[in-house]
Short mmCIF file of C-alpha atoms in Angstrom, two decimals:
data_model
loop_
_atom_site.label_atom_id
_atom_site.label_comp_id
_atom_site.label_asym_id
_atom_site.label_seq_id
_atom_site.Cartn_x
_atom_site.Cartn_y
_atom_site.Cartn_z
CA MET A 1 -14.12 -14.18 0.10
CA SER A 2 -12.83 -17.59 1.34
CA PHE A 3 -15.23 -19.12 -1.28
CA LEU A 4 -12.96 -17.68 -3.76
CA ALA A 5 -9.68 -19.21 -2.18
CA LEU A 6 -8.49 -15.75 -1.19
CA PRO A 7 -7.88 -15.96 2.35
CA SER A 8 -4.41 -14.02 2.26
CA LEU A 9 -5.97 -10.85 1.09
CA ASN A 10 -6.60 -8.83 4.08
CA SER A 11 -6.05 -5.26 3.46
CA LEU A 12 -3.42 -4.21 5.82
CA ALA A 13 -1.32 -6.79 4.75
CA ILE A 14 -1.98 -5.98 1.02
CA SER A 15 -0.87 -2.51 1.92
CA ARG A 16 2.41 -3.35 3.62
CA LEU A 17 3.31 -5.44 0.96
CA HIS A 18 2.13 -3.05 -1.57
CA SER A 19 4.23 -0.20 0.05
CA GLN A 20 7.59 0.65 0.15
CA LYS A 21 9.88 -0.57 3.08
CA ALA A 22 9.79 1.85 5.62
CA PRO A 23 11.57 2.21 9.17
CA SER A 24 9.09 1.35 11.75
CA LEU A 25 8.23 3.23 14.70
CA ASN A 26 7.93 0.27 17.14
CA SER A 27 10.95 -1.50 15.61
CA SER A 28 12.83 -1.19 19.26
CA ILE A 29 10.21 -3.15 20.95
CA PRO A 30 11.17 -6.28 21.80
CA ASN A 31 10.28 -9.58 20.56
CA ILE A 32 7.70 -10.76 23.62
CA SER A 33 5.22 -13.18 21.58
CA ALA A 34 6.98 -16.06 23.36
CA PHE A 35 6.88 -14.25 27.14
CA ARG A 36 4.85 -15.45 29.54
CA HIS A 37 4.11 -13.37 32.80
CA PRO A 38 1.40 -14.29 35.71
CA CYS A 39 0.06 -10.96 35.62
CA THR A 40 -1.28 -11.03 38.95
CA ALA A 41 -0.08 -8.11 40.94
CA ALA A 42 -2.50 -5.07 40.39
CA PRO A 43 0.50 -2.73 39.46
CA HIS A 44 1.50 -4.58 36.61
CA ARG A 45 -1.79 -5.18 34.83
CA SER A 46 -1.66 -2.41 32.12
CA GLN A 47 1.95 -3.79 31.46
CA CYS A 48 0.61 -7.22 31.24
CA GLY A 49 -2.49 -6.18 28.75
CA VAL A 50 0.02 -4.40 26.79
CA ILE A 51 2.29 -7.36 26.64
CA ARG A 52 -0.35 -9.31 25.23
CA MET A 53 -1.56 -6.80 22.60
CA GLN A 54 1.77 -6.82 21.12
CA ALA A 55 2.05 -10.85 21.23
CA GLY A 56 -1.14 -10.59 19.48
CA GLU A 57 -0.16 -8.14 16.77
CA GLU A 58 2.91 -10.52 16.62
CA ASP A 59 0.84 -13.62 15.96
CA PHE A 60 -1.44 -11.81 13.48
CA GLU A 61 1.69 -10.83 11.60
CA LEU A 62 2.97 -14.34 11.28
CA LYS A 63 -0.45 -15.61 9.92
CA GLN A 64 -0.37 -12.51 7.56
CA MET A 65 2.88 -13.60 6.13
CA ARG A 66 1.77 -17.27 5.96
CA ASP A 67 -1.24 -16.64 4.29
CA MET A 68 0.71 -14.33 1.88
CA ALA A 69 3.21 -16.84 1.20
CA ALA A 70 0.49 -19.36 0.31
CA ALA A 71 -1.22 -16.54 -2.14
CA LYS A 72 1.75 -16.06 -3.92
CA LYS A 73 2.17 -19.82 -4.65
CA ARG A 74 -1.20 -19.80 -6.30
CA TRP A 75 -0.86 -16.73 -7.92
CA ASP A 76 2.54 -18.45 -9.56
CA ALA A 77 0.77 -21.55 -10.70
CA MET A 78 -1.84 -19.49 -12.21
CA ILE A 79 0.53 -17.99 -14.60
CA ARG A 80 2.27 -20.98 -15.07
CA GLU A 81 -0.79 -22.71 -16.21
CA GLY A 82 -1.59 -20.41 -18.46
CA LYS A 83 -4.84 -18.87 -16.91
CA VAL A 84 -3.31 -15.92 -16.51
CA LYS A 85 -0.72 -14.19 -19.40
CA ILE A 86 1.58 -11.67 -18.70
CA LEU A 87 2.06 -8.33 -20.64
CA THR A 88 4.70 -5.63 -19.68
CA PRO A 89 3.46 -2.16 -19.65
CA LYS A 90 4.65 -1.27 -23.33
CA GLU A 91 2.96 -4.75 -24.02
CA ALA A 92 -0.02 -3.65 -22.66
CA GLY A 93 -0.18 0.08 -24.36
CA TYR A 94 0.50 -2.07 -27.99
CA ALA A 95 -2.85 -4.13 -27.10
CA ILE A 96 -4.62 -1.52 -26.01
CA GLN A 97 -3.94 0.88 -29.32
CA LEU A 98 -3.78 -2.11 -31.67
CA SER A 99 -6.13 -4.38 -30.41
CA ASN A 100 -8.65 -2.38 -28.54
CA LYS A 101 -8.45 -4.35 -25.47
CA PRO A 102 -9.54 -2.80 -22.24
CA LEU A 103 -7.53 -2.26 -19.38
CA LEU A 104 -9.09 -2.58 -15.89
CA ASP A 105 -7.54 -0.49 -13.19
CA VAL A 106 -8.25 -2.19 -9.55
CA ARG A 107 -5.85 0.61 -7.56
CA PRO A 108 -7.98 2.73 -5.01
CA SER A 109 -8.97 6.30 -5.54
CA SER A 110 -5.83 7.73 -3.55
CA GLU A 111 -3.83 6.17 -6.77
CA ARG A 112 -6.12 6.24 -9.01
CA GLU A 113 -6.95 10.00 -9.00
CA LYS A 114 -3.39 11.21 -9.35
CA ALA A 115 -2.70 9.34 -12.85
CA TRP A 116 -4.41 7.05 -14.84
CA VAL A 117 -4.51 4.97 -18.47
CA LYS A 118 -6.86 7.16 -21.09
CA GLY A 119 -9.79 4.92 -21.55
CA SER A 120 -9.42 2.23 -18.67
CA THR A 121 -12.23 1.00 -16.52
CA TRP A 122 -11.47 1.66 -12.85
CA VAL A 123 -13.05 -0.74 -10.56
CA PRO A 124 -10.99 -0.84 -7.16
CA ILE A 125 -10.59 -4.11 -5.78
CA PHE A 126 -9.31 -2.10 -2.11
CA GLU A 127 -10.63 1.32 -1.65
CA VAL A 128 -9.31 3.60 0.88
CA ASP A 129 -11.38 3.26 4.04
CA ASN A 130 -13.08 6.31 5.53
CA LYS A 131 -14.88 4.80 8.11
CA PHE A 132 -14.06 5.59 11.79
CA ASP A 133 -15.56 2.72 13.83
CA VAL A 134 -13.56 1.20 16.53
CA GLY A 135 -11.99 -1.71 14.21
CA THR A 136 -11.38 0.79 11.62
CA VAL A 137 -9.61 3.17 13.53
CA SER A 138 -7.75 0.34 14.80
CA ARG A 139 -6.38 -0.48 11.56
CA LYS A 140 -5.70 3.22 10.80
CA VAL A 141 -3.71 3.38 13.60
CA SER A 142 -1.94 0.15 13.02
CA ASN A 143 -1.28 0.82 9.61
CA PHE A 144 0.40 4.08 10.33
CA VAL A 145 2.52 2.60 12.71
CA MET A 146 3.74 -0.22 10.75
CA GLY A 147 4.88 2.37 8.00
CA GLY A 148 1.96 4.42 6.73
CA TRP A 149 3.46 7.67 8.17
CA TRP A 150 6.52 7.18 5.77
CA SER A 151 4.73 5.54 2.78
CA GLY A 152 1.78 7.40 2.45
CA VAL A 153 -0.34 4.16 2.22
CA PRO A 154 -3.85 4.45 3.52
CA THR A 155 -6.01 1.77 5.44
CA LEU A 156 -8.14 0.13 2.66
CA SER A 157 -10.87 -2.08 2.69
CA TYR A 158 -11.62 -4.94 0.43
CA ASP A 159 -14.61 -4.33 -1.78
CA SER A 160 -17.20 -7.05 -1.73
CA GLN A 161 -18.88 -5.67 -4.48
CA PHE A 162 -15.70 -6.12 -6.99
CA LEU A 163 -16.62 -8.52 -8.72
CA SER A 164 -20.02 -8.16 -9.65
CA LYS A 165 -19.12 -4.37 -10.37
CA VAL A 166 -16.98 -6.08 -12.90
CA GLU A 167 -19.35 -8.74 -14.57
CA GLU A 168 -21.73 -5.44 -14.98
CA LYS A 169 -18.95 -4.29 -17.76
CA PHE A 170 -17.31 -6.87 -19.23
CA PRO A 171 -18.64 -10.27 -20.22
CA LYS A 172 -16.74 -13.63 -19.36
CA ASP A 173 -15.18 -13.89 -22.75
CA ALA A 174 -13.69 -10.33 -22.65
CA GLU A 175 -9.92 -10.19 -23.41
CA LEU A 176 -9.09 -8.04 -20.18
CA ILE A 177 -6.19 -6.33 -19.18
CA VAL A 178 -5.66 -6.15 -15.37
CA ALA A 179 -3.59 -3.41 -13.63
CA CYS A 180 -2.61 -1.91 -10.30
CA GLN A 181 0.24 0.10 -9.41
CA LYS A 182 3.25 -2.31 -8.72
CA GLY A 183 1.36 -5.34 -9.76
CA LEU A 184 0.32 -7.26 -6.48
CA ARG A 185 -3.44 -5.99 -5.94
CA SER A 186 -3.97 -6.80 -9.79
CA LEU A 187 -2.70 -10.08 -9.20
CA ALA A 188 -5.41 -10.72 -6.56
CA ALA A 189 -7.90 -9.17 -8.68
CA CYS A 190 -6.76 -11.69 -11.67
CA GLU A 191 -7.42 -14.75 -9.16
CA LEU A 192 -10.75 -13.42 -8.36
CA LEU A 193 -11.49 -12.84 -11.97
CA CYS A 194 -10.49 -16.54 -12.92
CA ASN A 195 -12.14 -18.34 -10.20
CA ALA A 196 -15.43 -16.51 -11.31
CA GLY A 197 -15.17 -17.40 -14.90
CA TYR A 198 -13.17 -15.02 -16.97
CA LYS A 199 -10.83 -16.94 -19.26
CA ASN A 200 -9.08 -13.85 -21.13
CA LEU A 201 -6.93 -12.22 -18.41
CA PHE A 202 -3.81 -10.15 -19.06
CA TRP A 203 -1.65 -9.06 -15.96
CA VAL A 204 0.27 -6.04 -16.43
CA GLN A 205 3.72 -7.39 -14.83
CA GLY A 206 5.36 -4.54 -12.47
CA GLY A 207 2.11 -2.41 -12.34
CA LEU A 208 1.47 1.00 -13.93
CA GLU A 209 4.56 2.07 -11.67
CA ALA A 210 7.14 -0.02 -14.54
CA ALA A 211 5.47 1.98 -17.06
CA GLU A 212 7.50 4.55 -19.12
CA GLU A 213 5.96 7.92 -20.11
CA GLU A 214 5.75 6.50 -23.99
CA ASP A 215 4.24 3.07 -22.97
CA LEU A 216 0.62 3.69 -22.13
CA ALA A 217 -1.38 7.23 -22.72
CA ARG A 218 -1.88 8.81 -19.39
CA GLU A 219 -4.15 11.35 -18.28
CA GLY A 220 -3.85 13.14 -14.54
CA SER A 221 -1.46 15.58 -12.95
CA GLN A 222 1.27 13.28 -12.14
CA SER A 223 3.42 10.28 -14.15
CA LEU A 224 2.29 6.87 -13.20
CA LYS A 225 5.02 6.00 -11.91
CA PHE A 226 4.50 8.30 -8.93
CA ALA A 227 0.86 7.57 -8.36
CA GLY A 228 1.81 5.04 -5.49
CA ILE A 229 3.91 7.54 -3.32
CA GLY A 230 3.29 9.53 -0.58
CA GLY A 231 3.84 10.36 3.36
CA LEU A 232 7.24 11.62 4.52
CA SER A 233 9.02 9.89 1.93
CA GLU A 234 7.67 11.32 -0.74
CA PHE A 235 7.97 14.86 0.69
CA LEU A 236 11.93 14.31 1.46
CA GLY A 237 12.24 12.45 -2.29
CA TRP A 238 13.70 9.39 -0.61
CA THR A 239 11.33 7.11 -2.97
CA ASP A 240 13.03 4.57 -5.75
CA GLN A 241 10.72 6.97 -8.82
CA GLN A 242 12.46 10.32 -7.21
CA ARG A 243 15.85 9.14 -6.52
CA VAL A 244 15.68 8.11 -10.53
CA GLN A 245 14.03 11.47 -11.47
CA THR A 246 16.44 13.59 -9.23
CA ALA A 247 19.43 11.73 -10.88
CA ARG A 248 17.80 12.62 -14.47
CA GLU A 249 17.30 16.42 -13.41
CA GLY A 250 20.31 17.38 -11.87
CA TRP A 251 20.99 19.64 -9.05
CA GLY A 252 17.39 21.55 -9.07
CA TYR A 253 15.62 18.40 -7.39
CA ARG A 254 18.44 17.80 -5.17
CA LEU A 255 18.45 21.09 -3.55
CA LEU A 256 14.63 21.18 -3.46
CA TYR A 257 14.71 17.62 -1.49
CA SER A 258 17.82 18.80 0.59
CA ALA A 259 16.22 22.19 1.72
CA ARG A 260 12.90 20.13 2.64
CA LEU A 261 15.01 17.64 4.86
CA VAL A 262 16.64 20.83 6.76
CA GLY A 263 12.99 21.97 7.27
CA VAL A 264 12.23 18.90 8.84
CA PHE A 265 15.00 19.07 11.51
CA VAL A 266 14.33 22.72 12.26
CA VAL A 267 10.72 21.84 13.04
CA ALA A 268 11.56 18.78 14.57
CA ASP A 269 13.85 20.68 16.67
CA ALA A 270 11.83 23.41 17.40
CA LEU A 271 8.98 21.10 18.70
CA PHE A 272 11.42 19.60 20.93
CA ILE A 273 12.84 22.56 22.63
CA GLY A 274 9.19 23.50 22.80
CA ALA A 275 8.26 20.29 24.42
CA GLN A 276 10.97 20.61 26.85
CA GLN A 277 9.63 24.71 27.74
CA VAL A 278 6.40 23.57 28.59
CA GLY A 279 7.61 20.47 31.08
CA HIS A 280 9.98 23.09 32.96
CA TYR A 281 6.80 25.36 32.96
CA LEU A 282 4.48 22.89 34.23
CA GLN A 283 7.34 21.78 36.86
CA ASP A 284 7.64 25.31 38.23
CA ILE A 285 3.79 25.26 38.66
CA ARG A 286 3.76 22.30 40.66
CA SER A 287 6.87 23.13 42.73
CA HIS A 288 5.43 26.44 44.02
#
């Protein structure tokens, strides 16, 4: 990807920025990136290994932040120079209906299968990574700990065949509307396509999540607004989209999500008590 000037598009970084803010499971770990320890005593070797791993993860996070900041500057320049034109979801709907412009959906399958724009062409720039090799498992764990458990955003991998797949479907002079769920991945796709020679690109600002029901002809089991949510936040109704829906629907929705929250506390309490009982049982066995 480096030849296309997209060093920042690490799938894990994209996933984190694309997801909603979530409480981190390791937020209580102090910042130890500047920590130095001789690590010479044998009893402390495992602890030092953990420290080095945490410091390495923090360095990786800083690099991803710098890379993403650089990418956003390039994307701003791309739009400012007119290489990519901005459309609202409503304007995109008009362009599709009146001018028959094609819409390229670059979302992963986890979002596409819930809802999609009728007649759109699907070519994901990042796809759900279902492999279970050592590197993928490590990324899955990191993604889960950094908020995947809350947002439901899966671990994604860049599809190296993205450009070739688009080129098979659309000529370089096509007037192409590019959209994702929130507008970030579609900007990345626009940069790739622009660098590959596509000159008539339109970016859906805010993504399909910003579309109202009347803006775009939709297919699928859910609203386009809800296609990108998941995890515990969706189950509890704590996403921005669900809050808006709850305000519209009234007490029915509120009671449903309140009941779910109570259920989570009941299950957590039961698990805690069960774990305590198991601990006491094992302690009794050791004492005898």
